[in-house]
Amino acid sequence: MKRALVAGAGGFIGHHLVNFLKQKGYWVRGVDIKEPEFEKSRSDEFYLLDLRYWGNCLEATKGIDEVYQLAADMGGIGYISGNHAEIAKNNILINTHMLEASYQNGVKRYFYSSSACIYPSYRQQSADVIPLKEEDAMPADPEEGYGWEKLFAEKLCQYYQEDKGMETRVARFHNVYGPLGTYKGGREKAPAAICRKIALAEDSSEIEIWGDGKQTRSFLYIQDCVEGIYLITQSDYPKPLNLGSEELVTIDQLVEMTAKVANKNIRIRHNLSKPQGVRGRNSDNSKLYKITGWMPKFSLLEGLKLTYPWIAERVAQERNMQGCQ
Ligand code: NAD
Ligand code: GDD
């Protein structure tokens, strides 16, 4: 039986990945600074460890065949644009120590969760954006803080592969969403934030949307994400690969689709003073498809039909709790 470590198993993607690996028959150790928020982890053992610290990384990676490194100080554009120093410092400590500890403990395969935030801003200035290919990453001009750290951690994976012979695999996630993800508190990304705002809104009322609503993104459903992580890890391809959807929508279209799923009439109030990130971003998955045969199975509408009810139920439960107090 293969032994996997999921670092960041208390978080959104890590928690879903634990479930996926268990279904595949793995023995799984989950590690995080916190337990999963919404349901118990199905990992065989769960360690509460702060992976910024060297000794904890050594303990976490001991006796492990495959490491899935998803632990990070992370959030949506509101969070990452306001915390450059803290995010870059925390994540560089986690990634440097996790790579070296994995190497020292003889880990056979190391997966690293990078981000579309490594792509240069000069390629993402138009809403009608050309889908990003892996080679577009250079010359570098990534997102401040979070994006620079992710890009350097990608390079570290490359160096450990080239100099030390450790098999490293890297995926660049493009905005992943789904049930059991963060939907409030400041770290939530656009799909979850919009689901929450619509769930809280009365029919025919108004919600606030950041920016003019014409900025574009593609959004990847969580089940497609964990399948892609697994295929990339098992592949022979050592360089970074996009893992995203190619279904480009404006943020206003995302709101319209979510309102339709919620069966509510919603008016939008645009707030231009809020963080907006790049103007347009889309994934080009052709390399990943060629290497692994992966393509997303869930359209955005299908993913929202699974995500909105989960967030709406949480919002309703919170309202009931407040009503009881
Ligand atoms: P998440 O915040 O839900 O999960 C990250 C987990 O890392 C959290 O549970 C957090 O507690 C844990 N963590 C943070 N600091 C830690 C520390 N010092 N020690 C141990 N654990 C620590 O985020 P997610 O959406 O599940 O993201 C997982 C990975 O994918 C991250 O590396 C993130 O940067 C990357 N990523 C995610 C997206 C996305 O759209 N969700 C996009 C690009 C990249
Ligand atoms: N978070 C959020 N909340 N975004 C909103 C909201 C809202 O209420 N309303 C509109 N938006 C807009 C933002 O202004 C931005 O233009 C767009 O929706 C997408 O925002 P996010 O989902 O927060 O982030 P992002 O796509 O710019 O970047 C995210 O994805 C990267 C990978 O593709 C971040 O989560 C990064 O950390 C991640 O690496």
mmCIF file with all atom_site columns, C-alpha atoms in Angstrom, residues 51-52 69-74 80 83-99 110 112-115 117-119 140-157 159 170 172:
data_model
loop_
_atom_site.group_PDB
_atom_site.id
_atom_site.type_symbol
_atom_site.label_atom_id
_atom_site.label_alt_id
_atom_site.label_comp_id
_atom_site.label_asym_id
_atom_site.label_entity_id
_atom_site.label_seq_id
_atom_site.pdbx_PDB_ins_code
_atom_site.Cartn_x
_atom_site.Cartn_y
_atom_site.Cartn_z
_atom_site.occupancy
_atom_site.B_iso_or_equiv
_atom_site.pdbx_formal_charge
_atom_site.auth_seq_id
_atom_site.auth_comp_id
_atom_site.auth_asym_id
_atom_site.auth_atom_id
_atom_site.pdbx_PDB_model_num
ATOM 1  C CA . LEU A 1 51  ? 5.103  23.280 8.634   1.00 0.00 ? 51  LEU A CA 1
ATOM 2  C CA . ARG A 1 52  ? 7.077  26.520 8.725   1.00 0.00 ? 52  ARG A CA 1
ATOM 3  C CA . GLN A 1 69  ? 2.294  19.780 -0.677  1.00 0.00 ? 69  GLN A CA 1
ATOM 4  C CA . LEU A 1 70  ? -0.799 22.006 -0.450  1.00 0.00 ? 70  LEU A CA 1
ATOM 5  C CA . ALA A 1 71  ? -0.100 23.811 2.824   1.00 0.00 ? 71  ALA A CA 1
ATOM 6  C CA . ALA A 1 72  ? 0.022  27.568 2.286   1.00 0.00 ? 72  ALA A CA 1
ATOM 7  C CA . ASP A 1 73  ? -1.011 30.912 3.676   1.00 0.00 ? 73  ASP A CA 1
ATOM 8  C CA . MET A 1 74  ? -3.520 31.687 0.942   1.00 0.00 ? 74  MET A CA 1
ATOM 9  C CA . ILE A 1 80  ? -3.328 38.024 -1.072  1.00 0.00 ? 80  ILE A CA 1
ATOM 10 C CA . ASN A 1 83  ? -0.586 40.628 3.043   1.00 0.00 ? 83  ASN A CA 1
ATOM 11 C CA . HIS A 1 84  ? 2.523  40.392 0.852   1.00 0.00 ? 84  HIS A CA 1
ATOM 12 C CA . ALA A 1 85  ? 5.183  40.102 3.574   1.00 0.00 ? 85  ALA A CA 1
ATOM 13 C CA . GLU A 1 86  ? 3.373  37.610 5.809   1.00 0.00 ? 86  GLU A CA 1
ATOM 14 C CA . ILE A 1 87  ? 2.294  35.336 2.929   1.00 0.00 ? 87  ILE A CA 1
ATOM 15 C CA . ALA A 1 88  ? 5.713  35.317 1.214   1.00 0.00 ? 88  ALA A CA 1
ATOM 16 C CA . LYS A 1 89  ? 7.524  34.677 4.523   1.00 0.00 ? 89  LYS A CA 1
ATOM 17 C CA . ASN A 1 90  ? 5.200  31.875 5.693   1.00 0.00 ? 90  ASN A CA 1
ATOM 18 C CA . ASN A 1 91  ? 5.077  30.079 2.355   1.00 0.00 ? 91  ASN A CA 1
ATOM 19 C CA . ILE A 1 92  ? 8.797  30.225 1.604   1.00 0.00 ? 92  ILE A CA 1
ATOM 20 C CA . LEU A 1 93  ? 9.476  28.633 5.004   1.00 0.00 ? 93  LEU A CA 1
ATOM 21 C CA . ILE A 1 94  ? 6.913  25.874 4.398   1.00 0.00 ? 94  ILE A CA 1
ATOM 22 C CA . ASN A 1 95  ? 8.099  25.092 0.864   1.00 0.00 ? 95  ASN A CA 1
ATOM 23 C CA . THR A 1 96  ? 11.844 25.187 1.553   1.00 0.00 ? 96  THR A CA 1
ATOM 24 C CA . HIS A 1 97  ? 11.587 22.967 4.619   1.00 0.00 ? 97  HIS A CA 1
ATOM 25 C CA . MET A 1 98  ? 9.098  20.558 3.062   1.00 0.00 ? 98  MET A CA 1
ATOM 26 C CA . LEU A 1 99  ? 11.279 19.947 0.000   1.00 0.00 ? 99  LEU A CA 1
ATOM 27 C CA . TYR A 1 110 ? 6.711  15.306 -4.490  1.00 0.00 ? 110 TYR A CA 1
ATOM 28 C CA . TYR A 1 112 ? 3.627  21.024 -5.401  1.00 0.00 ? 112 TYR A CA 1
ATOM 29 C CA . SER A 1 113 ? 0.495  23.203 -5.712  1.00 0.00 ? 113 SER A CA 1
ATOM 30 C CA . SER A 1 114 ? 1.467  26.334 -7.590  1.00 0.00 ? 114 SER A CA 1
ATOM 31 C CA . SER A 1 115 ? -0.866 28.975 -8.959  1.00 0.00 ? 115 SER A CA 1
ATOM 32 C CA . CYS A 1 117 ? -0.695 33.921 -9.958  1.00 0.00 ? 117 CYS A CA 1
ATOM 33 C CA . ILE A 1 118 ? 2.844  33.135 -11.206 1.00 0.00 ? 118 ILE A CA 1
ATOM 34 C CA . TYR A 1 119 ? 1.921  34.388 -14.699 1.00 0.00 ? 119 TYR A CA 1
ATOM 35 C CA . ALA A 1 140 ? 8.633  36.985 -14.827 1.00 0.00 ? 140 ALA A CA 1
ATOM 36 C CA . ASP A 1 141 ? 6.251  39.627 -13.502 1.00 0.00 ? 141 ASP A CA 1
ATOM 37 C CA . PRO A 1 142 ? 3.952  37.637 -11.175 1.00 0.00 ? 142 PRO A CA 1
ATOM 38 C CA . GLU A 1 143 ? 1.486  38.715 -8.491  1.00 0.00 ? 143 GLU A CA 1
ATOM 39 C CA . GLU A 1 144 ? 3.336  40.524 -5.690  1.00 0.00 ? 144 GLU A CA 1
ATOM 40 C CA . GLY A 1 145 ? 4.109  38.429 -2.583  1.00 0.00 ? 145 GLY A CA 1
ATOM 41 C CA . TYR A 1 146 ? 2.079  35.250 -3.130  1.00 0.00 ? 146 TYR A CA 1
ATOM 42 C CA . GLY A 1 147 ? 2.901  34.925 -6.873  1.00 0.00 ? 147 GLY A CA 1
ATOM 43 C CA . TRP A 1 148 ? 6.651  35.575 -6.498  1.00 0.00 ? 148 TRP A CA 1
ATOM 44 C CA . GLU A 1 149 ? 6.879  32.980 -3.740  1.00 0.00 ? 149 GLU A CA 1
ATOM 45 C CA . LYS A 1 150 ? 4.982  30.391 -5.808  1.00 0.00 ? 150 LYS A CA 1
ATOM 46 C CA . LEU A 1 151 ? 7.278  31.006 -8.777  1.00 0.00 ? 151 LEU A CA 1
ATOM 47 C CA . PHE A 1 152 ? 10.402 30.568 -6.644  1.00 0.00 ? 152 PHE A CA 1
ATOM 48 C CA . ALA A 1 153 ? 8.986  27.395 -5.043  1.00 0.00 ? 153 ALA A CA 1
ATOM 49 C CA . GLU A 1 154 ? 8.413  26.022 -8.569  1.00 0.00 ? 154 GLU A CA 1
ATOM 50 C CA . LYS A 1 155 ? 12.107 26.703 -9.259  1.00 0.00 ? 155 LYS A CA 1
ATOM 51 C CA . LEU A 1 156 ? 13.100 24.937 -6.036  1.00 0.00 ? 156 LEU A CA 1
ATOM 52 C CA . CYS A 1 157 ? 11.175 21.855 -7.198  1.00 0.00 ? 157 CYS A CA 1
ATOM 53 C CA . TYR A 1 159 ? 16.442 22.257 -8.684  1.00 0.00 ? 159 TYR A CA 1
ATOM 54 C CA . VAL A 1 170 ? 4.012  20.972 -10.234 1.00 0.00 ? 170 VAL A CA 1
ATOM 55 C CA . ARG A 1 172 ? -0.593 25.740 -11.565 1.00 0.00 ? 172 ARG A CA 1
#
